[in-house]
Coordinates of C-alpha atoms (C1' of nucleotides) in Angstrom, one line a residue:
Chain A
M4 CA 0.0 0.0 0.0
F5 CA 2.8 2.4 0.7
F6 CA 5.3 3.0 -1.9
F7 CA 7.6 5.9 -2.3
R8 CA 8.5 7.3 -5.7
R9 CA 10.7 9.9 -4.3
I10 CA 13.6 8.9 -2.0
A11 CA 14.0 12.5 -0.8
M12 CA 10.5 13.7 -0.4
D13 CA 10.1 17.4 -0.5
D14 CA 9.3 19.1 2.8
L15 CA 6.3 20.8 1.3
I16 CA 4.9 17.6 0.0
R17 CA 5.5 15.9 3.3
E18 CA 3.6 18.6 5.1
R19 CA 0.7 18.1 2.7
I20 CA 0.7 14.4 3.3
R21 CA 0.7 15.1 7.0
K22 CA -2.6 17.0 6.5
L23 CA -4.0 14.3 4.3
D24 CA -3.4 11.8 7.1
R25 CA -4.9 14.2 9.6
L26 CA -8.0 14.5 7.4
R27 CA -8.4 10.7 7.4
E28 CA -8.0 10.7 11.2
L29 CA -10.9 13.1 11.3
G30 CA -12.9 10.7 9.3
V31 CA -12.8 12.9 6.2
D32 CA -12.1 11.4 2.7
P33 CA -9.6 13.7 1.1
Y34 CA -10.7 12.5 -2.3
G35 CA -14.4 12.9 -2.2
Q36 CA -17.2 11.6 -4.4
R37 CA -19.5 13.0 -7.0
V38 CA -21.4 16.1 -6.0
Q39 CA -24.7 17.3 -7.4
G40 CA -26.2 20.8 -7.4
I41 CA -23.0 22.7 -7.8
Q42 CA -23.4 26.3 -9.0
S43 CA -20.8 28.1 -11.0
S44 CA -19.0 31.0 -9.5
A45 CA -20.5 33.2 -12.2
A46 CA -24.0 32.0 -11.3
V47 CA -23.4 32.8 -7.6
H48 CA -22.3 36.3 -8.5
Q49 CA -25.4 36.8 -10.6
Q50 CA -27.6 35.5 -7.8
V51 CA -26.1 37.9 -5.3
A52 CA -26.6 40.8 -7.7
R53 CA -30.2 39.7 -8.5
L54 CA -31.1 39.4 -4.8
G55 CA -29.6 42.8 -4.2
I56 CA -27.5 41.7 -1.3
G57 CA -25.5 44.7 -0.1
P58 CA -22.1 45.0 1.6
G59 CA -22.2 43.4 5.0
D60 CA -25.4 41.6 4.3
R61 CA -26.1 37.9 4.5
L62 CA -29.3 36.0 3.4
E63 CA -29.5 32.9 5.6
S64 CA -32.4 31.6 3.4
E65 CA -30.4 31.6 0.2
I66 CA -28.2 28.5 0.1
A67 CA -25.5 28.1 -2.5
M68 CA -23.1 25.4 -3.3
V69 CA -19.8 26.0 -5.2
A70 CA -16.8 23.8 -6.0
G71 CA -13.4 24.6 -7.2
R72 CA -9.7 24.9 -6.5
V73 CA -8.3 26.9 -3.6
V74 CA -6.3 29.7 -5.2
L75 CA -6.1 32.1 -2.3
L76 CA -6.3 31.4 1.4
R77 CA -6.5 34.0 4.1
D78 CA -6.7 32.5 7.6
M79 CA -7.3 34.8 10.5
G80 CA -7.4 32.3 13.3
K81 CA -11.1 31.9 13.9
L82 CA -12.2 33.1 10.5
A83 CA -10.9 32.3 7.1
F84 CA -11.6 33.6 3.5
V85 CA -10.8 31.2 0.7
T86 CA -11.0 32.0 -3.0
L87 CA -12.2 29.1 -5.1
R88 CA -11.6 29.0 -8.8
D89 CA -13.9 27.1 -11.2
R90 CA -14.2 27.3 -15.0
R91 CA -16.2 30.4 -14.9
G92 CA -14.1 32.4 -12.5
D93 CA -13.4 32.9 -8.8
I94 CA -15.7 32.9 -5.8
Q95 CA -15.0 33.6 -2.2
I96 CA -16.1 31.4 0.6
G97 CA -16.1 32.4 4.2
L98 CA -15.3 29.9 7.0
A99 CA -16.0 30.8 10.6
K100 CA -15.0 28.7 13.6
N101 CA -18.1 29.4 15.6
V102 CA -20.2 28.2 12.7
L103 CA -18.2 25.1 11.7
Q104 CA -17.4 24.1 15.3
T105 CA -15.8 20.7 15.2
T106 CA -15.3 20.9 11.4
W107 CA -12.8 23.7 12.1
D108 CA -10.1 21.0 12.4
V109 CA -10.9 20.1 8.8
V110 CA -10.5 23.7 7.7
K111 CA -7.0 23.7 9.2
C112 CA -6.0 21.0 6.8
L113 CA -6.8 23.3 3.8
D114 CA -4.0 24.2 1.5
M115 CA -3.6 26.2 -1.7
G116 CA -4.4 24.0 -4.6
D117 CA -7.0 21.7 -2.8
V118 CA -10.2 21.1 -4.6
V119 CA -13.2 21.5 -2.3
C120 CA -17.0 22.0 -2.3
A121 CA -18.6 24.6 0.0
K122 CA -22.3 24.9 0.8
G123 CA -23.7 27.8 2.8
S124 CA -25.7 31.0 2.7
L125 CA -25.1 33.8 0.3
G126 CA -23.7 37.1 1.5
R127 CA -21.5 40.0 0.6
T128 CA -18.7 41.1 2.9
K129 CA -18.2 44.7 4.2
T130 CA -15.7 45.2 1.4
G131 CA -18.3 44.1 -1.2
E132 CA -17.0 40.6 -2.0
D133 CA -19.7 38.0 -2.8
T134 CA -19.2 35.2 -0.3
V135 CA -20.6 31.8 0.4
W136 CA -20.7 31.6 4.2
T137 CA -19.9 28.0 4.5
T138 CA -21.8 25.5 6.7
E139 CA -20.5 22.4 4.9
L140 CA -17.1 21.9 3.6
T141 CA -16.2 18.8 1.5
F142 CA -12.8 17.8 0.4
L143 CA -12.8 16.6 -3.2
A144 CA -9.1 16.4 -3.9
K145 CA -6.2 17.1 -1.6
S146 CA -3.4 18.6 -3.6
L147 CA 0.0 17.1 -2.6
Q148 CA 2.1 19.2 -5.0
P149 CA 2.8 22.8 -3.9
P150 CA 1.2 25.3 -6.3
P151 CA 3.2 28.1 -8.0
E152 CA 3.5 31.5 -6.5
K153 CA 0.1 33.0 -6.0
W154 CA 0.7 36.4 -7.6
H155 CA 3.2 35.7 -10.4
G156 CA 1.8 32.3 -11.2
L157 CA 3.7 29.9 -13.3
Q158 CA 5.9 32.0 -15.6
D159 CA 8.7 29.7 -16.8
V160 CA 7.7 28.9 -20.3
D161 CA 9.2 25.4 -20.3
L162 CA 7.4 24.5 -17.1
R163 CA 4.1 26.0 -18.3
Y164 CA 4.1 23.6 -21.3
R165 CA 5.4 20.6 -19.3
R166 CA 2.8 21.2 -16.6
R167 CA 0.0 22.6 -18.7
H168 CA -2.5 21.2 -16.1
V169 CA -1.0 23.7 -13.6
D170 CA -0.7 26.5 -16.1
L171 CA -4.4 26.2 -17.0
Y172 CA -5.6 26.8 -13.5
V173 CA -3.0 29.3 -12.4
N174 CA -3.2 31.5 -15.5
P175 CA -6.8 32.2 -16.5
D176 CA -5.6 33.9 -19.7
V177 CA -4.3 30.5 -20.9
R178 CA -7.5 28.8 -20.3
Q179 CA -9.3 31.5 -22.2
V180 CA -7.2 30.9 -25.3
F181 CA -8.2 27.2 -25.3
E182 CA -11.9 28.1 -24.7
L183 CA -11.6 30.4 -27.8
R184 CA -9.9 27.6 -29.8
S185 CA -12.8 25.3 -29.1
R186 CA -15.3 28.0 -30.1
I187 CA -13.5 28.7 -33.3
I188 CA -13.5 25.1 -34.3
Q189 CA -17.2 24.7 -33.4
A190 CA -18.0 27.8 -35.5
I191 CA -16.2 26.5 -38.5
R192 CA -17.8 23.1 -38.1
G193 CA -21.2 24.7 -37.9
C194 CA -20.5 26.8 -41.0
L195 CA -19.7 23.6 -43.0
I196 CA -22.5 21.5 -41.6
E197 CA -24.8 24.3 -42.6
R198 CA -23.5 24.1 -46.1
D199 CA -24.3 20.4 -46.2
Y200 CA -20.7 19.2 -45.7
L201 CA -20.1 15.8 -44.2
E202 CA -17.5 15.5 -41.5
V203 CA -15.3 12.4 -42.0
E204 CA -12.2 10.8 -40.7
T205 CA -9.4 9.3 -42.8
P206 CA -6.3 7.4 -41.9
V207 CA -3.5 8.8 -39.9
L208 CA -1.5 5.7 -40.5
Q209 CA -0.8 5.5 -44.2
P210 CA 1.3 3.1 -46.3
L211 CA 2.3 6.0 -48.5
Y212 CA 2.4 9.7 -47.7
G213 CA 1.2 12.5 -49.9
G214 CA -0.9 15.6 -50.4
A215 CA 1.9 17.9 -49.3
A216 CA 5.6 18.3 -49.5
A217 CA 7.0 17.4 -46.1
R218 CA 9.1 14.8 -44.4
P219 CA 7.0 12.2 -42.7
F220 CA 7.3 10.3 -39.5
T221 CA 7.7 6.6 -40.0
T222 CA 6.3 3.8 -37.8
H223 CA 5.7 0.1 -38.0
H224 CA 2.8 -2.2 -37.6
N225 CA 3.9 -5.5 -36.0
T226 CA 1.2 -7.9 -37.0
L227 CA 1.2 -6.8 -40.6
D228 CA 4.9 -6.3 -40.5
M229 CA 4.7 -3.2 -42.5
D230 CA 6.2 0.2 -42.4
L231 CA 3.7 3.0 -42.2
Y232 CA 3.8 6.8 -42.3
L233 CA 2.0 9.3 -40.1
R234 CA 0.0 11.4 -42.5
I235 CA 1.4 14.7 -43.7
S236 CA -2.0 15.5 -45.2
P237 CA -5.4 13.9 -45.6
E238 CA -5.8 15.2 -49.1
L239 CA -5.5 12.0 -51.1
Y240 CA -8.0 10.2 -49.0
L241 CA -10.5 13.0 -49.0
K242 CA -10.4 13.1 -52.8
R243 CA -11.1 9.4 -52.9
L244 CA -14.3 10.3 -51.1
L245 CA -15.2 12.6 -53.9
V246 CA -14.8 9.7 -56.3
G247 CA -17.1 7.9 -54.0
G248 CA -19.8 10.5 -54.4
L249 CA -19.7 12.1 -51.0
E250 CA -19.4 15.4 -52.8
R251 CA -18.8 17.7 -49.8
V252 CA -16.5 16.5 -47.1
F253 CA -14.3 18.0 -44.4
E254 CA -11.9 16.8 -41.7
F255 CA -10.2 18.5 -38.9
A256 CA -7.0 16.6 -39.5
K257 CA -4.1 16.2 -37.2
N258 CA -1.1 16.2 -39.5
F259 CA 2.5 15.2 -38.7
R260 CA 5.5 16.6 -40.3
N261 CA 9.0 15.6 -39.3
E262 CA 10.6 19.0 -39.8
G263 CA 11.7 22.1 -37.9
I264 CA 10.1 23.4 -34.8
S265 CA 9.4 27.1 -34.5
T266 CA 6.9 29.6 -33.2
K267 CA 4.9 28.9 -36.3
H268 CA 5.6 25.1 -36.6
N269 CA 4.7 22.2 -34.3
P270 CA 5.5 18.7 -35.5
E271 CA 1.8 17.8 -35.1
F272 CA -0.7 20.4 -36.0
T273 CA -4.4 20.6 -37.0
M274 CA -5.5 21.4 -40.5
L275 CA -9.0 21.7 -41.7
E276 CA -9.3 20.2 -45.1
L277 CA -12.5 20.4 -47.1
Y278 CA -13.5 19.4 -50.6
Q279 CA -16.5 20.5 -52.6
A280 CA -17.4 18.6 -55.8
Y281 CA -18.4 20.7 -58.8
G282 CA -16.7 23.7 -57.3
D283 CA -13.4 25.4 -57.8
Y284 CA -10.9 27.5 -55.9
H285 CA -13.1 30.6 -56.2
D286 CA -15.7 28.8 -54.1
M287 CA -12.9 28.0 -51.6
M288 CA -12.2 31.7 -51.3
E289 CA -15.8 32.4 -50.5
I290 CA -16.1 29.7 -48.0
T291 CA -12.7 30.6 -46.4
E292 CA -14.1 34.1 -45.7
A293 CA -17.3 32.7 -44.4
M294 CA -15.6 30.4 -42.0
I295 CA -13.3 33.2 -40.7
V296 CA -16.3 35.5 -40.2
A297 CA -17.9 32.7 -38.3
A298 CA -14.8 32.3 -36.1
I299 CA -14.6 36.0 -35.6
E300 CA -18.2 36.2 -34.5
A301 CA -17.8 33.2 -32.2
T302 CA -14.9 34.7 -30.4
G303 CA -16.2 38.3 -30.2
G304 CA -14.1 41.4 -30.5
G305 CA -14.8 42.5 -34.0
Y306 CA -13.0 42.3 -37.3
E307 CA -9.9 44.2 -36.2
R308 CA -7.6 42.0 -34.2
P309 CA -4.3 42.9 -32.6
F310 CA -1.6 40.4 -33.4
G311 CA 1.8 41.1 -31.9
E312 CA 2.8 44.5 -33.2
E313 CA 0.2 44.5 -36.0
T314 CA -3.5 45.0 -36.3
I315 CA -5.1 42.5 -38.7
H316 CA -8.3 43.6 -40.5
F317 CA -10.4 40.5 -41.1
R318 CA -13.5 42.2 -42.7
P319 CA -14.1 40.4 -46.0
P320 CA -13.6 40.5 -48.9
F321 CA -9.9 39.9 -48.4
A322 CA -7.5 41.2 -51.0
R323 CA -7.1 39.0 -54.0
R324 CA -3.7 39.4 -55.7
K325 CA -2.1 37.5 -58.6
Y326 CA 1.1 35.7 -57.7
A327 CA 2.8 37.1 -60.8
D328 CA 1.7 40.7 -59.9
L329 CA 3.0 40.4 -56.4
L330 CA 6.3 39.1 -57.6
N331 CA 6.6 42.0 -59.9
E332 CA 5.6 44.5 -57.2
Y333 CA 8.0 43.3 -54.5
A334 CA 10.8 41.6 -56.4
G335 CA 10.6 43.7 -59.5
V336 CA 10.8 40.7 -61.7
D337 CA 8.5 39.2 -64.3
M338 CA 7.6 35.7 -63.5
T339 CA 8.4 34.6 -67.0
D340 CA 11.9 36.2 -66.9
V341 CA 13.7 33.2 -65.4
P342 CA 17.3 34.5 -66.0
A343 CA 16.4 37.7 -64.1
L344 CA 14.8 35.6 -61.3
R345 CA 18.0 33.6 -61.0
R346 CA 20.0 36.7 -60.8
K347 CA 17.8 38.0 -58.0
A348 CA 18.0 34.7 -56.1
G349 CA 21.7 34.7 -55.3
P350 CA 21.8 37.9 -53.4
M351 CA 18.8 36.7 -51.4
G352 CA 20.8 33.8 -50.1
I353 CA 19.0 31.3 -52.4
D354 CA 21.2 28.6 -53.9
Q355 CA 19.4 28.6 -57.2
T356 CA 22.0 26.5 -59.1
K357 CA 20.5 23.2 -58.0
M358 CA 16.9 24.4 -58.5
D359 CA 14.5 24.0 -61.3
D360 CA 12.9 27.2 -62.6
A361 CA 9.7 26.9 -60.8
V362 CA 11.4 26.3 -57.5
V363 CA 13.6 29.3 -58.0
I364 CA 10.5 31.4 -58.7
N365 CA 8.8 30.3 -55.6
A366 CA 11.9 30.7 -53.4
V367 CA 12.1 34.3 -54.6
F368 CA 8.4 34.8 -53.9
E369 CA 8.7 33.5 -50.4
K370 CA 11.7 35.7 -49.7
A371 CA 10.5 38.9 -51.4
V372 CA 6.7 38.8 -51.2
E373 CA 5.6 36.8 -48.2
P374 CA 7.1 39.1 -45.5
N375 CA 4.9 41.9 -46.9
L376 CA 1.7 40.0 -46.6
V377 CA 0.4 41.3 -43.3
Q378 CA -3.3 41.8 -44.1
P379 CA -5.3 38.8 -45.2
T380 CA -4.5 38.3 -48.8
F381 CA -5.5 35.6 -51.3
V382 CA -2.5 35.0 -53.5
L383 CA -3.8 33.6 -56.8
D384 CA -2.5 31.5 -59.6
Y385 CA 0.7 29.7 -58.8
P386 CA 3.4 28.4 -61.2
A387 CA 2.1 25.0 -62.3
P388 CA 5.2 22.9 -61.8
I389 CA 5.1 23.4 -58.0
C390 CA 1.5 22.3 -57.9
P391 CA 1.3 18.6 -58.7
L392 CA -2.3 18.2 -57.4
T393 CA -3.8 21.3 -59.0
K394 CA -5.8 21.8 -62.2
R395 CA -4.1 23.9 -64.8
D396 CA -5.6 27.1 -66.1
P397 CA -7.2 26.0 -69.4
H398 CA -5.9 29.2 -71.1
D399 CA -2.4 29.0 -69.6
P400 CA -1.0 25.6 -68.8
L401 CA 1.9 27.2 -66.9
T402 CA -0.5 28.5 -64.3
A403 CA -2.2 26.4 -61.6
L404 CA -5.6 27.3 -60.3
R405 CA -4.5 27.6 -56.7
F406 CA -4.5 30.2 -54.0
E407 CA -2.8 30.5 -50.7
L408 CA -4.2 32.8 -48.0
F409 CA -1.6 34.8 -46.0
A410 CA -2.1 36.9 -43.0
A411 CA 0.5 38.3 -40.6
R412 CA 3.2 37.0 -42.9
M413 CA 2.0 33.4 -42.3
E414 CA 0.5 30.9 -44.6
L415 CA -3.0 30.3 -43.3
G416 CA -4.6 28.4 -46.1
N417 CA -4.0 26.7 -49.4
A418 CA -6.6 25.8 -52.0
Y419 CA -6.9 24.3 -55.4
S420 CA -9.2 23.7 -58.2
E421 CA -8.4 20.0 -57.8
L422 CA -6.7 18.2 -60.6
N423 CA -9.0 15.3 -61.7
D424 CA -7.3 14.2 -64.8
P425 CA -5.6 10.9 -63.9
Q426 CA -3.1 11.0 -66.7
I427 CA -1.8 14.4 -65.8
Q428 CA -1.8 13.4 -62.2
R429 CA 0.4 10.3 -62.9
E430 CA 2.7 12.5 -65.0
N431 CA 3.0 15.1 -62.2
F432 CA 3.8 12.4 -59.6
S433 CA 6.6 11.1 -61.7
K434 CA 8.2 14.5 -62.3
Q435 CA 11.0 15.1 -60.0
L436 CA 11.6 18.8 -59.3
R437 CA 15.1 19.6 -58.3
G438 CA 15.7 21.7 -55.2
E439 CA 12.9 20.6 -53.1
G440 CA 14.7 18.0 -51.0
D441 CA 14.5 14.3 -51.8
E442 CA 12.4 13.3 -48.9
T443 CA 9.7 15.9 -49.6
M444 CA 9.1 14.8 -53.1
A445 CA 5.6 13.9 -54.1
V446 CA 5.5 10.1 -54.0
M447 CA 3.9 8.2 -56.8
D448 CA 0.6 6.9 -55.4
E449 CA -0.8 4.4 -58.0
D450 CA -3.7 3.6 -55.8
F451 CA -4.8 7.3 -55.7
V452 CA -4.3 7.7 -59.5
M453 CA -6.4 4.6 -60.0
A454 CA -9.1 6.2 -57.9
L455 CA -9.0 9.2 -60.2
E456 CA -9.3 6.8 -63.1
Y457 CA -12.8 5.9 -61.9
G458 CA -13.6 9.6 -62.3
M459 CA -13.5 12.4 -59.7
P460 CA -15.8 15.4 -60.3
P461 CA -14.0 18.7 -60.6
A462 CA -13.8 20.2 -57.2
G463 CA -12.6 22.9 -55.0
G464 CA -10.4 21.9 -52.1
L465 CA -9.0 23.9 -49.2
G466 CA -6.6 23.4 -46.3
L467 CA -6.9 25.9 -43.5
G468 CA -4.3 25.9 -40.7
I469 CA -6.4 25.8 -37.5
D470 CA -3.6 26.5 -35.1
R471 CA -2.4 29.5 -37.0
L472 CA -6.0 30.9 -37.3
V473 CA -6.4 30.5 -33.5
M474 CA -3.1 32.3 -33.1
L475 CA -4.3 35.2 -35.1
L476 CA -7.7 35.4 -33.4
T477 CA -6.3 35.1 -29.9
N478 CA -3.2 37.2 -30.3
Q479 CA -0.8 34.5 -29.5
T480 CA 2.5 34.8 -31.5
S481 CA 3.7 31.3 -30.7
I482 CA 2.0 28.2 -31.9
R483 CA 2.8 26.5 -28.7
D484 CA 0.4 28.8 -26.9
V485 CA -2.5 27.5 -28.9
I486 CA -1.6 23.9 -28.6
L487 CA -2.3 22.4 -25.2
F488 CA 0.7 20.1 -25.1
P489 CA 3.4 21.2 -27.6
L490 CA 6.1 18.7 -28.3
Q491 CA 9.1 19.1 -26.0
R492 CA 12.2 17.1 -25.2
P493 CA 11.9 15.1 -22.1
V494 CA 13.7 16.4 -19.1
G495 CA 17.1 14.8 -18.9
K496 CA 18.2 13.2 -15.7
Chain B
rG17 C1' 22.2 23.2 -38.2
rG18 C1' 24.1 29.0 -37.3
rG19 C1' 23.6 33.3 -34.0
rG20 C1' 21.7 35.5 -29.4
rA21 C1' 19.5 35.0 -24.4
rU22 C1' 18.2 32.4 -20.1
rG23 C1' 19.1 28.3 -16.2
rU24 C1' 20.1 30.3 -8.3
rA25 C1' 14.8 27.5 -2.6
rG26 C1' 8.3 24.5 -4.5
rC27 C1' 7.2 29.4 -7.3
rU28 C1' 8.7 34.7 -8.9
rC29 C1' 13.4 36.8 -8.9
rA30 C1' 18.2 39.6 -7.0
rG31 C1' 23.4 38.4 -6.6
rU32 C1' 27.5 37.1 -11.8
rC33 C1' 30.3 43.0 -14.7
rC34 C1' 34.6 43.5 -10.3
rG35 C1' 35.9 35.5 -7.3
rG36 C1' 35.9 35.7 -0.5
rU37 C1' 30.2 32.4 4.7
rA38 C1' 23.8 31.6 -0.5
rG39 C1' 19.8 36.3 -0.6
rA40 C1' 14.5 38.6 -1.0
rG41 C1' 9.2 38.0 -1.7
rC42 C1' 5.5 34.3 -2.0
rA43 C1' 4.6 29.3 -0.4
rG44 C1' 5.7 26.1 4.2
rC45 C1' 6.2 25.5 9.7
rG46 C1' 5.3 27.8 15.0
rG47 C1' 2.8 32.0 17.5
rC48 C1' -1.1 36.3 17.5
rC49 C1' -5.5 37.5 14.9
rU50 C1' -13.8 37.0 13.5
rU51 C1' -14.7 40.9 7.4
rU52 C1' -9.8 39.6 4.5
rU53 C1' -8.8 41.0 -1.1
rA54 C1' -1.4 39.1 -3.1
rA55 C1' -4.7 40.0 4.5
rG56 C1' -1.3 41.7 8.5
rC57 C1' 2.5 41.3 12.6
rC58 C1' 6.5 38.2 15.2
rG59 C1' 9.7 34.0 14.7
rU60 C1' 11.5 30.1 11.6
rU61 C1' 12.7 25.7 8.0
rG62 C1' 14.2 25.1 3.2
rG63 C1' 19.8 25.2 -1.9
rU64 C1' 23.1 19.5 -6.9
rC65 C1' 23.5 28.1 -7.7
rC66 C1' 21.4 23.2 -14.9
rU67 C1' 25.5 19.1 -15.5
rG68 C1' 30.8 17.9 -16.1
rG69 C1' 35.6 19.6 -16.5
rG70 C1' 39.4 23.6 -15.9
rU71 C1' 41.8 28.1 -13.7
rU72 C1' 42.4 29.6 -8.5
rC73 C1' 44.5 29.4 -1.7
rG74 C1' 39.2 30.0 -2.8
rA75 C1' 34.1 29.7 -8.2
rA76 C1' 26.9 30.8 -8.4
rU77 C1' 30.5 34.5 -10.3
rC78 C1' 36.1 33.6 -14.8
rC79 C1' 37.3 29.7 -19.0
rC80 C1' 35.9 25.1 -21.9
rA81 C1' 32.4 21.4 -23.1
rG82 C1' 27.5 19.5 -22.7
rC83 C1' 22.1 19.6 -21.5
rA84 C1' 17.3 22.2 -21.5
rU85 C1' 14.2 26.3 -22.8
rC86 C1' 13.1 30.9 -25.4
rC87 C1' 14.1 34.3 -29.5
rU88 C1' 16.1 34.6 -34.4
rC89 C1' 18.0 32.8 -39.1
rA90 C1' 18.2 28.4 -42.1
rC91 C1' 14.9 24.4 -43.4
rC92 C1' 9.5 23.7 -44.0
rA93 C1' 5.6 24.2 -52.1

RNA sequence: GGGGAUGUAGCUCAGUCCGGUAGAGCAGCGGCCUUUUAAGCCGUUGGUCCUGGGUUCGAAUCCCAGCAUCCUCACCA
């Protein structure tokens, strides 16, 4: 029954265990059972206001029950004020020795961080603080770990991520971000359901990876004795569903890319992908704006959002700019003038000698244009060779019917008029562009091409980076602050 | 992978430039306290100064290497 994980147990923990033992001596279960009839802190505040309870008043007839974590504790010997935190906010409970009598010994076992339930009459103190004057105190969970400093909270970024469970209850702003994240996702889902889209799930474990240019994670299935990849994109499976006639599908897809980590990149991230049969990338622009409007409305605060040093204006329609025009504007080069582009590339630190033309063009674009795209902008019509999954412009085979959405210098979304010609698709898969890194090459997926051979309707398809959208709408400049548990190295011994 | 910054008590941080007994606040413990708001007052416990080497009579402090985190660049259609 007793086992000690720590040889040298911390004094603070030992003290808490002493109180835990004391509670048991007093016949109190430190880890209580289900409780019914709990009111939220916010509901109690509303009730006090509605009843017009004034400073110094107490209504014995109004019984309230609240539960939460002890985040502040002010003990004055025979009277104590304790601040409980629940998911709606904070509420103060008052504990008086002459009321609780023998239970007072239990109060003396209270520590910061404990989870308790308090039942009692509603009141407001002289200083105007809404208070539950407690007649019954129930322990729900004794906290054995000492909480962070009560005023500064948990600041150490590393510790915040490693102990997100602590971060969340100590720093209310953090919880707020993740509540907003949930609302954003719900709003987008609602927007798509309303448009008769079907939410689906496709494999994370894939025998071949595709749908993006990225290095995959590899894994292995024992029983089948086969190597598998964690998906870098759900694209090729969602398109199979278009072949199958589902016509409008979407997936909030966790993708995995075995690449660099930065404030804008986490190895696993969430991307919304959606496909609409009989549509094209113009439909995707319209639906992108609609989803972002829904997300804006769901989070409140209007169309102008602070983000770091910038203010982003999200009122649609967003700017629509041709890729070639932007390249001309910011790099001063015509997209068709490859020698000029190559001359530009060198001074920009791009090693263009090993790159195919289209790769050079895009490298220059990324370097010269993207840092200027602060306000939401659809960049239209990409060089065809870097778009193996995109339909070509029927009037200009060098142009792909694709847009990327940028905001705050980040790529937020990516959409195509989807390529549905299996012969062109097979050809694109077999083209090896130089300069893109061997492991990120599009991999020939015969099974997918064969699916196209059954006939896929023309369609618009869109990928929208959910983490980055949440960053923009919650003013978090690091992706780790919108992902509950960002990947970190384990702490070394 | 390159560059910069940070790492000291459970937490938030001083101390490092200029080497000489390890500091504060909060938390904890003991005492006083029935209307507090980061409660207050008195007393007090608590340290692998990230790790390992080196220089030195002496290193949290200087040097070297490593580890972790953050920022930035590169990479990432």
